[in-house]
PDB file of N, CA and C in Angstrom:
ATOM      1  N   MET A  11     101.045 130.986 127.162  1.00 74.00           N
ATOM      2  CA  MET A  11      99.996 131.701 127.852  1.00 74.00           C
ATOM      3  C   MET A  11      99.576 130.875 129.062  1.00 74.00           C
ATOM      4  N   ALA A  12      99.428 131.526 130.194  1.00 88.00           N
ATOM      5  CA  ALA A  12      98.997 130.849 131.414  1.00 88.00           C
ATOM      6  C   ALA A  12      97.538 130.443 131.281  1.00 88.00           C
ATOM      7  N   LYS A  13      97.230 129.321 131.877  1.00 87.00           N
ATOM      8  CA  LYS A  13      95.845 128.842 131.831  1.00 87.00           C
ATOM      9  C   LYS A  13      95.199 129.069 133.179  1.00 87.00           C
ATOM     10  N   THR A  14      93.897 129.255 133.152  1.00 90.00           N
ATOM     11  CA  THR A  14      93.112 129.417 134.360  1.00 90.00           C
ATOM     12  C   THR A  14      91.938 128.455 134.300  1.00 90.00           C
ATOM     13  N   GLN A  15      91.428 128.102 135.432  1.00 91.00           N
ATOM     14  CA  GLN A  15      90.314 127.162 135.481  1.00 91.00           C
ATOM     15  C   GLN A  15      89.001 127.906 135.323  1.00 91.00           C
ATOM     16  N   LEU A  16      88.092 127.304 134.586  1.00 88.00           N
ATOM     17  CA  LEU A  16      86.781 127.882 134.335  1.00 88.00           C
ATOM     18  C   LEU A  16      85.730 126.851 134.707  1.00 88.00           C
ATOM     19  N   GLY A  17      84.706 127.267 135.393  1.00 90.00           N
ATOM     20  CA  GLY A  17      83.617 126.365 135.745  1.00 90.00           C
ATOM     21  C   GLY A  17      82.339 126.793 135.055  1.00 90.00           C
ATOM     22  N   ALA A  18      81.596 125.836 134.579  1.00 90.00           N
ATOM     23  CA  ALA A  18      80.315 126.137 133.932  1.00 90.00           C
ATOM     24  C   ALA A  18      79.359 124.996 134.223  1.00 90.00           C
ATOM     25  N   ARG A  19      78.108 125.338 134.384  1.00 95.00           N
ATOM     26  CA  ARG A  19      77.088 124.314 134.615  1.00 95.00           C
ATOM     27  C   ARG A  19      76.278 124.136 133.332  1.00 95.00           C
ATOM     28  N   VAL A  20      76.234 122.898 132.860  1.00 95.00           N
ATOM     29  CA  VAL A  20      75.444 122.553 131.681  1.00 95.00           C
ATOM     30  C   VAL A  20      74.717 121.257 131.980  1.00 95.00           C
ATOM     31  N   ASP A  21      73.652 120.992 131.223  1.00 97.00           N
ATOM     32  CA  ASP A  21      72.959 119.730 131.463  1.00 97.00           C
ATOM     33  C   ASP A  21      73.807 118.568 130.934  1.00 97.00           C
ATOM     34  N   SER A  22      73.474 117.391 131.376  1.00 96.00           N
ATOM     35  CA  SER A  22      74.299 116.217 131.072  1.00 96.00           C
ATOM     36  C   SER A  22      74.373 115.929 129.572  1.00 96.00           C
ATOM     37  N   GLU A  23      73.334 116.235 128.814  1.00 97.00           N
ATOM     38  CA  GLU A  23      73.356 115.992 127.372  1.00 97.00           C
ATOM     39  C   GLU A  23      74.359 116.914 126.680  1.00 97.00           C
ATOM     40  N   ILE A  24      74.409 118.175 127.082  1.00 96.00           N
ATOM     41  CA  ILE A  24      75.381 119.117 126.512  1.00 96.00           C
ATOM     42  C   ILE A  24      76.795 118.656 126.844  1.00 96.00           C
ATOM     43  N   LYS A  25      77.008 118.223 128.061  1.00 96.00           N
ATOM     44  CA  LYS A  25      78.329 117.722 128.462  1.00 96.00           C
ATOM     45  C   LYS A  25      78.723 116.527 127.614  1.00 96.00           C
ATOM     46  N   ARG A  26      77.808 115.611 127.428  1.00 97.00           N
ATOM     47  CA  ARG A  26      78.092 114.411 126.631  1.00 97.00           C
ATOM     48  C   ARG A  26      78.438 114.794 125.199  1.00 97.00           C
ATOM     49  N   LEU A  27      77.650 115.699 124.611  1.00 97.00           N
ATOM     50  CA  LEU A  27      77.910 116.122 123.234  1.00 97.00           C
ATOM     51  C   LEU A  27      79.261 116.819 123.096  1.00 97.00           C
ATOM     52  N   ALA A  28      79.575 117.692 124.053  1.00 97.00           N
ATOM     53  CA  ALA A  28      80.850 118.411 124.012  1.00 97.00           C
ATOM     54  C   ALA A  28      82.022 117.452 124.162  1.00 97.00           C
ATOM     55  N   GLU A  29      81.924 116.501 125.076  1.00 97.00           N
ATOM     56  CA  GLU A  29      82.997 115.529 125.263  1.00 97.00           C
ATOM     57  C   GLU A  29      83.187 114.664 124.018  1.00 97.00           C
ATOM     58  N   ALA A  30      82.078 114.275 123.398  1.00 98.00           N
ATOM     59  CA  ALA A  30      82.171 113.445 122.191  1.00 98.00           C
ATOM     60  C   ALA A  30      82.812 114.225 121.049  1.00 98.00           C
ATOM     61  N   ARG A  31      82.411 115.469 120.846  1.00 97.00           N
ATOM     62  CA  ARG A  31      82.983 116.280 119.765  1.00 97.00           C
ATOM     63  C   ARG A  31      84.456 116.545 120.022  1.00 97.00           C
ATOM     64  N   ALA A  32      84.812 116.830 121.271  1.00 97.00           N
ATOM     65  CA  ALA A  32      86.218 117.055 121.611  1.00 97.00           C
ATOM     66  C   ALA A  32      87.035 115.800 121.306  1.00 97.00           C
ATOM     67  N   ALA A  33      86.517 114.636 121.690  1.00 98.00           N
ATOM     68  CA  ALA A  33      87.222 113.379 121.423  1.00 98.00           C
ATOM     69  C   ALA A  33      87.358 113.140 119.924  1.00 98.00           C
ATOM     70  N   ASP A  34      86.304 113.424 119.155  1.00 98.00           N
ATOM     71  CA  ASP A  34      86.360 113.269 117.698  1.00 98.00           C
ATOM     72  C   ASP A  34      87.489 114.096 117.097  1.00 98.00           C
ATOM     73  N   ARG A  35      87.753 115.246 117.696  1.00 97.00           N
ATOM     74  CA  ARG A  35      88.784 116.157 117.171  1.00 97.00           C
ATOM     75  C   ARG A  35      90.138 115.952 117.838  1.00 97.00           C
ATOM     76  N   GLY A  36      90.213 115.000 118.755  1.00 98.00           N
ATOM     77  CA  GLY A  36      91.474 114.737 119.440  1.00 98.00           C
ATOM     78  C   GLY A  36      91.871 115.843 120.409  1.00 98.00           C
ATOM     79  N   LEU A  37      90.875 116.521 120.983  1.00 97.00           N
ATOM     80  CA  LEU A  37      91.121 117.634 121.891  1.00 97.00           C
ATOM     81  C   LEU A  37      90.609 117.307 123.284  1.00 97.00           C
ATOM     82  N   SER A  38      91.197 117.975 124.262  1.00 96.00           N
ATOM     83  CA  SER A  38      90.608 117.910 125.596  1.00 96.00           C
ATOM     84  C   SER A  38      89.334 118.753 125.570  1.00 96.00           C
ATOM     85  N   LEU A  39      88.476 118.533 126.539  1.00 96.00           N
ATOM     86  CA  LEU A  39      87.244 119.311 126.605  1.00 96.00           C
ATOM     87  C   LEU A  39      87.567 120.800 126.756  1.00 96.00           C
ATOM     88  N   GLY A  40      88.550 121.132 127.572  1.00 94.00           N
ATOM     89  CA  GLY A  40      88.933 122.519 127.763  1.00 94.00           C
ATOM     90  C   GLY A  40      89.441 123.168 126.481  1.00 94.00           C
ATOM     91  N   ASP A  41      90.271 122.443 125.719  1.00 95.00           N
ATOM     92  CA  ASP A  41      90.779 122.979 124.451  1.00 95.00           C
ATOM     93  C   ASP A  41      89.664 123.127 123.425  1.00 95.00           C
ATOM     94  N   TYR A  42      88.721 122.193 123.429  1.00 96.00           N
ATOM     95  CA  TYR A  42      87.587 122.286 122.508  1.00 96.00           C
ATOM     96  C   TYR A  42      86.748 123.533 122.809  1.00 96.00           C
ATOM     97  N   ILE A  43      86.435 123.737 124.077  1.00 95.00           N
ATOM     98  CA  ILE A  43      85.636 124.906 124.461  1.00 95.00           C
ATOM     99  C   ILE A  43      86.401 126.196 124.173  1.00 95.00           C
ATOM    100  N   ALA A  44      87.694 126.219 124.465  1.00 94.00           N
ATOM    101  CA  ALA A  44      88.498 127.407 124.177  1.00 94.00           C
ATOM    102  C   ALA A  44      88.476 127.712 122.682  1.00 94.00           C
ATOM    103  N   GLY A  45      88.536 126.683 121.846  1.00 93.00           N
ATOM    104  CA  GLY A  45      88.469 126.887 120.404  1.00 93.00           C
ATOM    105  C   GLY A  45      87.141 127.461 119.961  1.00 93.00           C
ATOM    106  N   LEU A  46      86.053 126.987 120.561  1.00 93.00           N
ATOM    107  CA  LEU A  46      84.733 127.534 120.232  1.00 93.00           C
ATOM    108  C   LEU A  46      84.647 129.015 120.575  1.00 93.00           C
ATOM    109  N   VAL A  47      85.133 129.363 121.749  1.00 93.00           N
ATOM    110  CA  VAL A  47      85.098 130.760 122.177  1.00 93.00           C
ATOM    111  C   VAL A  47      85.980 131.604 121.260  1.00 93.00           C
ATOM    112  N   ARG A  48      87.168 131.094 120.947  1.00 91.00           N
ATOM    113  CA  ARG A  48      88.079 131.831 120.064  1.00 91.00           C
ATOM    114  C   ARG A  48      87.438 132.052 118.698  1.00 91.00           C
ATOM    115  N   ASP A  49      86.869 131.003 118.126  1.00 86.00           N
ATOM    116  CA  ASP A  49      86.223 131.124 116.815  1.00 86.00           C
ATOM    117  C   ASP A  49      85.090 132.141 116.852  1.00 86.00           C
ATOM    118  N   ASP A  50      84.312 132.107 117.926  1.00 86.00           N
ATOM    119  CA  ASP A  50      83.177 133.020 118.044  1.00 86.00           C
ATOM    120  C   ASP A  50      83.644 134.465 118.191  1.00 86.00           C
ATOM    121  N   THR A  51      84.634 134.694 119.037  1.00 89.00           N
ATOM    122  CA  THR A  51      85.080 136.061 119.274  1.00 89.00           C
ATOM    123  C   THR A  51      85.880 136.626 118.111  1.00 89.00           C
ATOM    124  N   GLU A  52      86.510 135.766 117.325  1.00 88.00           N
ATOM    125  CA  GLU A  52      87.259 136.230 116.152  1.00 88.00           C
ATOM    126  C   GLU A  52      86.361 136.355 114.927  1.00 88.00           C
ATOM    127  N   GLY A  53      85.099 135.989 115.057  1.00 88.00           N
ATOM    128  CA  GLY A  53      84.153 136.121 113.960  1.00 88.00           C
ATOM    129  C   GLY A  53      84.167 134.973 112.970  1.00 88.00           C
ATOM    130  N   LEU A  54      84.981 133.941 113.217  1.00 84.00           N
ATOM    131  CA  LEU A  54      85.078 132.821 112.279  1.00 84.00           C
ATOM    132  C   LEU A  54      83.732 132.116 112.115  1.00 84.00           C
ATOM    133  N   ARG A  55      83.050 131.902 113.221  1.00 83.00           N
ATOM    134  CA  ARG A  55      81.751 131.216 113.145  1.00 83.00           C
ATOM    135  C   ARG A  55      80.767 132.016 112.300  1.00 83.00           C
ATOM    136  N   GLN A  56      80.702 133.312 112.559  1.00 89.00           N
ATOM    137  CA  GLN A  56      79.758 134.141 111.813  1.00 89.00           C
ATOM    138  C   GLN A  56      80.118 134.190 110.334  1.00 89.00           C
ATOM    139  N   ARG A  57      81.406 134.260 110.016  1.00 90.00           N
ATOM    140  CA  ARG A  57      81.812 134.255 108.605  1.00 90.00           C
ATOM    141  C   ARG A  57      81.405 132.952 107.932  1.00 90.00           C
ATOM    142  N   GLY A  58      81.520 131.847 108.651  1.00 90.00           N
ATOM    143  CA  GLY A  58      81.101 130.557 108.100  1.00 90.00           C
ATOM    144  C   GLY A  58      79.602 130.513 107.866  1.00 90.00           C
ATOM    145  N   LEU A  59      78.844 131.012 108.834  1.00 92.00           N
ATOM    146  CA  LEU A  59      77.390 131.050 108.677  1.00 92.00           C
ATOM    147  C   LEU A  59      76.982 131.959 107.524  1.00 92.00           C
ATOM    148  N   ASP A  60      77.672 133.100 107.407  1.00 95.00           N
ATOM    149  CA  ASP A  60      77.379 134.020 106.303  1.00 95.00           C
ATOM    150  C   ASP A  60      77.688 133.377 104.958  1.00 95.00           C
ATOM    151  N   ALA A  61      78.801 132.644 104.879  1.00 95.00           N
ATOM    152  CA  ALA A  61      79.162 131.968 103.632  1.00 95.00           C
ATOM    153  C   ALA A  61      78.141 130.894 103.284  1.00 95.00           C
ATOM    154  N   ALA A  62      77.664 130.166 104.290  1.00 95.00           N
ATOM    155  CA  ALA A  62      76.642 129.147 104.050  1.00 95.00           C
ATOM    156  C   ALA A  62      75.354 129.784 103.551  1.00 95.00           C
ATOM    157  N   ARG A  63      74.980 130.922 104.132  1.00 95.00           N
ATOM    158  CA  ARG A  63      73.768 131.623 103.707  1.00 95.00           C
ATOM    159  C   ARG A  63      73.898 132.096 102.262  1.00 95.00           C
ATOM    160  N   ARG A  64      75.067 132.654 101.916  1.00 96.00           N
ATOM    161  CA  ARG A  64      75.278 133.109 100.534  1.00 96.00           C
ATOM    162  C   ARG A  64      75.200 131.935  99.562  1.00 96.00           C
ATOM    163  N   PHE A  65      75.785 130.797  99.953  1.00 95.00           N
ATOM    164  CA  PHE A  65      75.749 129.603  99.106  1.00 95.00           C
ATOM    165  C   PHE A  65      74.304 129.167  98.878  1.00 95.00           C
ATOM    166  N   LEU A  66      73.528 129.091  99.947  1.00 92.00           N
ATOM    167  CA  LEU A  66      72.135 128.670  99.808  1.00 92.00           C
ATOM    168  C   LEU A  66      71.319 129.675  99.014  1.00 92.00           C
ATOM    169  N   ASP A  67      71.562 130.966  99.246  1.00 92.00           N
ATOM    170  CA  ASP A  67      70.837 131.977  98.483  1.00 92.00           C
ATOM    171  C   ASP A  67      71.115 131.825  96.989  1.00 92.00           C
ATOM    172  N   GLU A  68      72.349 131.493  96.655  1.00 94.00           N
ATOM    173  CA  GLU A  68      72.736 131.375  95.250  1.00 94.00           C
ATOM    174  C   GLU A  68      72.284 130.062  94.622  1.00 94.00           C
ATOM    175  N   HIS A  69      72.249 128.989  95.405  1.00 92.00           N
ATOM    176  CA  HIS A  69      72.008 127.659  94.832  1.00 92.00           C
ATOM    177  C   HIS A  69      70.736 126.975  95.326  1.00 92.00           C
ATOM    178  N   GLN A  70      69.904 127.660  96.069  1.00 91.00           N
ATOM    179  CA  GLN A  70      68.706 127.033  96.625  1.00 91.00           C
ATOM    180  C   GLN A  70      67.823 126.420  95.548  1.00 91.00           C
ATOM    181  N   SER A  71      67.742 127.053  94.400  1.00 90.00           N
ATOM    182  CA  SER A  71      66.872 126.528  93.337  1.00 90.00           C
ATOM    183  C   SER A  71      67.322 125.143  92.881  1.00 90.00           C
ATOM    184  N   VAL A  72      68.620 124.864  92.915  1.00 90.00           N
ATOM    185  CA  VAL A  72      69.118 123.540  92.536  1.00 90.00           C
ATOM    186  C   VAL A  72      68.574 122.494  93.502  1.00 90.00           C
ATOM    187  N   PHE A  73      68.648 122.785  94.792  1.00 87.00           N
ATOM    188  CA  PHE A  73      68.132 121.849  95.793  1.00 87.00           C
ATOM    189  C   PHE A  73      66.615 121.704  95.680  1.00 87.00           C
ATOM    190  N   ASP A  74      65.917 122.816  95.430  1.00 88.00           N
ATOM    191  CA  ASP A  74      64.469 122.763  95.265  1.00 88.00           C
ATOM    192  C   ASP A  74      64.089 121.907  94.068  1.00 88.00           C
ATOM    193  N   ASP A  75      64.802 122.067  92.943  1.00 87.00           N
ATOM    194  CA  ASP A  75      64.522 121.281  91.738  1.00 87.00           C
ATOM    195  C   ASP A  75      64.740 119.795  91.996  1.00 87.00           C
ATOM    196  N   LEU A  76      65.811 119.458  92.711  1.00 86.00           N
ATOM    197  CA  LEU A  76      66.077 118.054  93.030  1.00 86.00           C
ATOM    198  C   LEU A  76      64.977 117.471  93.905  1.00 86.00           C
ATOM    199  N   GLU A  77      64.556 118.216  94.904  1.00 85.00           N
ATOM    200  CA  GLU A  77      63.480 117.738  95.768  1.00 85.00           C
ATOM    201  C   GLU A  77      62.182 117.578  94.990  1.00 85.00           C
ATOM    202  N   ASP A  78      61.865 118.532  94.127  1.00 83.00           N
ATOM    203  CA  ASP A  78      60.647 118.437  93.321  1.00 83.00           C
ATOM    204  C   ASP A  78      60.714 117.235  92.399  1.00 83.00           C
ATOM    205  N   GLY A  79      61.868 116.984  91.819  1.00 76.00           N
ATOM    206  CA  GLY A  79      62.035 115.835  90.922  1.00 76.00           C
ATOM    207  C   GLY A  79      61.839 114.519  91.640  1.00 76.00           C
ATOM    208  N   GLU A  80      62.310 114.431  92.871  1.00 70.00           N
ATOM    209  CA  GLU A  80      62.150 113.202  93.652  1.00 70.00           C
ATOM    210  C   GLU A  80      60.695 112.962  94.016  1.00 70.00           C
ATOM    211  N   ARG A  81      59.927 114.005  94.201  1.00 68.00           N
ATOM    212  CA  ARG A  81      58.512 113.858  94.573  1.00 68.00           C
ATOM    213  C   ARG A  81      57.660 113.391  93.408  1.00 68.00           C
ATOM    214  N   HIS A  82      58.123 113.647  92.181  1.00 61.00           N
ATOM    215  CA  HIS A  82      57.301 113.352  91.011  1.00 61.00           C
ATOM    216  C   HIS A  82      57.828 112.185  90.180  1.00 61.00           C
ATOM    217  N   VAL A  83      58.625 111.332  90.776  1.00 56.00           N
ATOM    218  CA  VAL A  83      59.126 110.171  90.058  1.00 56.00           C
ATOM    219  C   VAL A  83      58.008 109.144  89.959  1.00 56.00           C
ATOM    220  N   PRO A  84      57.657 108.728  88.729  1.00 62.00           N
ATOM    221  CA  PRO A  84      56.580 107.742  88.588  1.00 62.00           C
ATOM    222  C   PRO A  84      56.901 106.466  89.360  1.00 62.00           C
ATOM    223  N   GLY A  85      55.941 105.984  90.090  1.00 61.00           N
ATOM    224  CA  GLY A  85      56.101 104.748  90.837  1.00 61.00           C
ATOM    225  C   GLY A  85      56.781 104.927  92.188  1.00 61.00           C
ATOM    226  N   ALA A  86      57.289 106.129  92.455  1.00 58.00           N
ATOM    227  CA  ALA A  86      57.948 106.369  93.749  1.00 58.00           C
ATOM    228  C   ALA A  86      56.895 106.544  94.818  1.00 58.00           C
ATOM    229  N   HIS A  87      57.175 105.991  95.970  1.00 55.00           N
ATOM    230  CA  HIS A  87      56.269 106.155  97.098  1.00 55.00           C
ATOM    231  C   HIS A  87      57.044 106.020  98.394  1.00 55.00           C
ATOM    232  N   ALA A  88      56.472 106.522  99.427  1.00 55.00           N
ATOM    233  CA  ALA A  88      57.129 106.439 100.735  1.00 55.00           C
ATOM    234  C   ALA A  88      57.067 105.003 101.220  1.00 55.00           C
ATOM    235  N   ALA A  89      58.118 104.593 101.852  1.00 52.00           N
ATOM    236  CA  ALA A  89      58.178 103.214 102.396  1.00 52.00           C
ATOM    237  C   ALA A  89      57.411 103.123 103.675  1.00 52.00           C
TER     238      ALA A  89
END
C-alpha cells in the first residue's frame, strides 16, 4: 500500500508520550499512529473497552471487598 504524509499539530507533551509509546513497541511514530487509527476504525478499541466494562461489572465487588478489608486492618494507618 502506498504511503502518504500526514501532518497534525499536537502539544509537546502529547508528542513526547506518542514517541515514547511508539519506541516501547518498536514502531515508528507514523506506524504507531496508523495502528491507533486502524484499531479505532475497526472497533478493536471499543471492543476492549466493552470487555473491560463487563469484567468490572462482574467482578467489582471483589475489588470493593479488598479495598474495604485494607481500610479496616487493625493497626494499619497511612504513612
